[in-house]
Amino acid sequence: MQALGATRRPDAVSRLGTGLGSAMIVGALEPMELGHLPYKKATYEDYVGFEIGKVRNVKWQKFVTDVVKRLIAALEPTT
């Protein structure tokens, strides 16, 4: 849904919620499951999915930064 909204509102680029959803727009909206890719000892979603209390957790913030860098490098999004 975020990807669909981003086509109408360019400033709505990325959001973290309870999980790590993903989609690509290539003529049509194509849902993806990037959050299920392996990362360290689990998946991306396991490390960066939102849980109450984690937002100010420095370790969680480092995981988010690392995951975002990796996804940017792999997907090469345009701005």
PDB file of C-alpha atoms in Angstrom:
ATOM      1  CA  MET A   1       0.000   0.000   0.000  1.00  0.00           C
ATOM      2  CA  GLN A   2       2.907   2.353   0.670  1.00  0.00           C
ATOM      3  CA  ALA A   3       4.211   1.793  -2.867  1.00  0.00           C
ATOM      4  CA  LEU A   4       0.803   2.553  -4.300  1.00  0.00           C
ATOM      5  CA  GLY A   5       0.607   5.726  -2.200  1.00  0.00           C
ATOM      6  CA  ALA A   6       4.112   6.741  -3.281  1.00  0.00           C
ATOM      7  CA  THR A   7       2.966   6.853  -6.901  1.00  0.00           C
ATOM      8  CA  ARG A   8       0.501   9.527  -5.898  1.00  0.00           C
ATOM      9  CA  ARG A   9       2.623  11.225  -3.223  1.00  0.00           C
ATOM     10  CA  PRO A  10       6.347  11.244  -4.092  1.00  0.00           C
ATOM     11  CA  ASP A  11       7.311  12.185  -0.520  1.00  0.00           C
ATOM     12  CA  ALA A  12       5.846   8.879   0.789  1.00  0.00           C
ATOM     13  CA  VAL A  13       8.940   6.832   0.049  1.00  0.00           C
ATOM     14  CA  SER A  14       9.451   4.360   2.850  1.00  0.00           C
ATOM     15  CA  ARG A  15       7.900   3.489   6.180  1.00  0.00           C
ATOM     16  CA  LEU A  16       8.673   0.969   8.902  1.00  0.00           C
ATOM     17  CA  GLY A  17       5.810  -0.662  10.708  1.00  0.00           C
ATOM     18  CA  THR A  18       5.359  -3.965  12.467  1.00  0.00           C
ATOM     19  CA  GLY A  19       7.174  -5.705   9.638  1.00  0.00           C
ATOM     20  CA  LEU A  20       9.179  -4.959   6.527  1.00  0.00           C
ATOM     21  CA  GLY A  21       6.839  -4.945   3.550  1.00  0.00           C
ATOM     22  CA  SER A  22       8.060  -4.254   0.050  1.00  0.00           C
ATOM     23  CA  ALA A  23       6.735  -3.747  -3.453  1.00  0.00           C
ATOM     24  CA  MET A  24       8.014  -2.563  -6.797  1.00  0.00           C
ATOM     25  CA  ILE A  25       6.137  -0.651  -9.451  1.00  0.00           C
ATOM     26  CA  VAL A  26       6.980  -1.883 -12.957  1.00  0.00           C
ATOM     27  CA  GLY A  27       3.933  -0.867 -14.922  1.00  0.00           C
ATOM     28  CA  ALA A  28       1.872  -2.520 -12.188  1.00  0.00           C
ATOM     29  CA  LEU A  29       2.271  -2.965  -8.458  1.00  0.00           C
ATOM     30  CA  GLU A  30       4.383  -6.080  -7.780  1.00  0.00           C
ATOM     31  CA  PRO A  31       4.420  -7.165  -4.123  1.00  0.00           C
ATOM     32  CA  MET A  32       7.755  -8.506  -2.894  1.00  0.00           C
ATOM     33  CA  GLU A  33       8.814 -10.299   0.274  1.00  0.00           C
ATOM     34  CA  LEU A  34      12.219  -8.742   0.898  1.00  0.00           C
ATOM     35  CA  GLY A  35      11.628  -8.852   4.635  1.00  0.00           C
ATOM     36  CA  HIS A  36      11.842 -12.652   4.472  1.00  0.00           C
ATOM     37  CA  LEU A  37      15.373 -12.678   3.052  1.00  0.00           C
ATOM     38  CA  PRO A  38      18.029 -14.142   5.378  1.00  0.00           C
ATOM     39  CA  TYR A  39      19.919 -11.663   7.555  1.00  0.00           C
ATOM     40  CA  LYS A  40      22.366 -12.650  10.288  1.00  0.00           C
ATOM     41  CA  LYS A  41      20.644 -15.438  12.271  1.00  0.00           C
ATOM     42  CA  ALA A  42      17.073 -14.815  11.045  1.00  0.00           C
ATOM     43  CA  THR A  43      15.450 -12.495   8.448  1.00  0.00           C
ATOM     44  CA  TYR A  44      15.451  -8.753   7.786  1.00  0.00           C
ATOM     45  CA  GLU A  45      11.947  -8.536   9.207  1.00  0.00           C
ATOM     46  CA  ASP A  46      12.976 -10.284  12.424  1.00  0.00           C
ATOM     47  CA  TYR A  47      15.660  -7.668  13.019  1.00  0.00           C
ATOM     48  CA  VAL A  48      13.893  -4.465  11.966  1.00  0.00           C
ATOM     49  CA  GLY A  49      10.191  -5.201  12.486  1.00  0.00           C
ATOM     50  CA  PHE A  50       8.739  -2.778  15.020  1.00  0.00           C
ATOM     51  CA  GLU A  51       8.191  -3.832  18.602  1.00  0.00           C
ATOM     52  CA  ILE A  52       7.142  -1.481  21.384  1.00  0.00           C
ATOM     53  CA  GLY A  53      10.221  -0.084  23.103  1.00  0.00           C
ATOM     54  CA  LYS A  54      12.666  -0.750  20.274  1.00  0.00           C
ATOM     55  CA  VAL A  55      12.449   2.678  18.649  1.00  0.00           C
ATOM     56  CA  ARG A  56      14.984   4.174  21.034  1.00  0.00           C
ATOM     57  CA  ASN A  57      17.083   1.034  21.223  1.00  0.00           C
ATOM     58  CA  VAL A  58      20.515   1.849  19.749  1.00  0.00           C
ATOM     59  CA  LYS A  59      21.103  -1.771  18.650  1.00  0.00           C
ATOM     60  CA  TRP A  60      17.774  -1.816  16.745  1.00  0.00           C
ATOM     61  CA  GLN A  61      18.625   1.521  15.095  1.00  0.00           C
ATOM     62  CA  LYS A  62      21.944   0.062  13.888  1.00  0.00           C
ATOM     63  CA  PHE A  63      20.131  -2.924  12.362  1.00  0.00           C
ATOM     64  CA  VAL A  64      17.704  -0.575  10.580  1.00  0.00           C
ATOM     65  CA  THR A  65      20.594   1.508   9.207  1.00  0.00           C
ATOM     66  CA  ASP A  66      22.409  -1.606   7.987  1.00  0.00           C
ATOM     67  CA  VAL A  67      19.313  -3.155   6.390  1.00  0.00           C
ATOM     68  CA  VAL A  68      18.398   0.101   4.615  1.00  0.00           C
ATOM     69  CA  LYS A  69      21.955   0.437   3.228  1.00  0.00           C
ATOM     70  CA  ARG A  70      21.875  -3.144   1.950  1.00  0.00           C
ATOM     71  CA  LEU A  71      18.466  -2.744   0.287  1.00  0.00           C
ATOM     72  CA  ILE A  72      19.520   0.539  -1.350  1.00  0.00           C
ATOM     73  CA  ALA A  73      22.680  -1.121  -2.699  1.00  0.00           C
ATOM     74  CA  ALA A  74      20.736  -4.121  -4.018  1.00  0.00           C
ATOM     75  CA  LEU A  75      17.752  -2.315  -5.518  1.00  0.00           C
ATOM     76  CA  GLU A  76      19.411   0.939  -6.662  1.00  0.00           C
ATOM     77  CA  PRO A  77      16.259   3.056  -6.243  1.00  0.00           C
ATOM     78  CA  THR A  78      16.035   6.361  -8.074  1.00  0.00           C
ATOM     79  CA  THR A  79      15.085   9.583  -6.367  1.00  0.00           C
TER      80      THR A  79
END
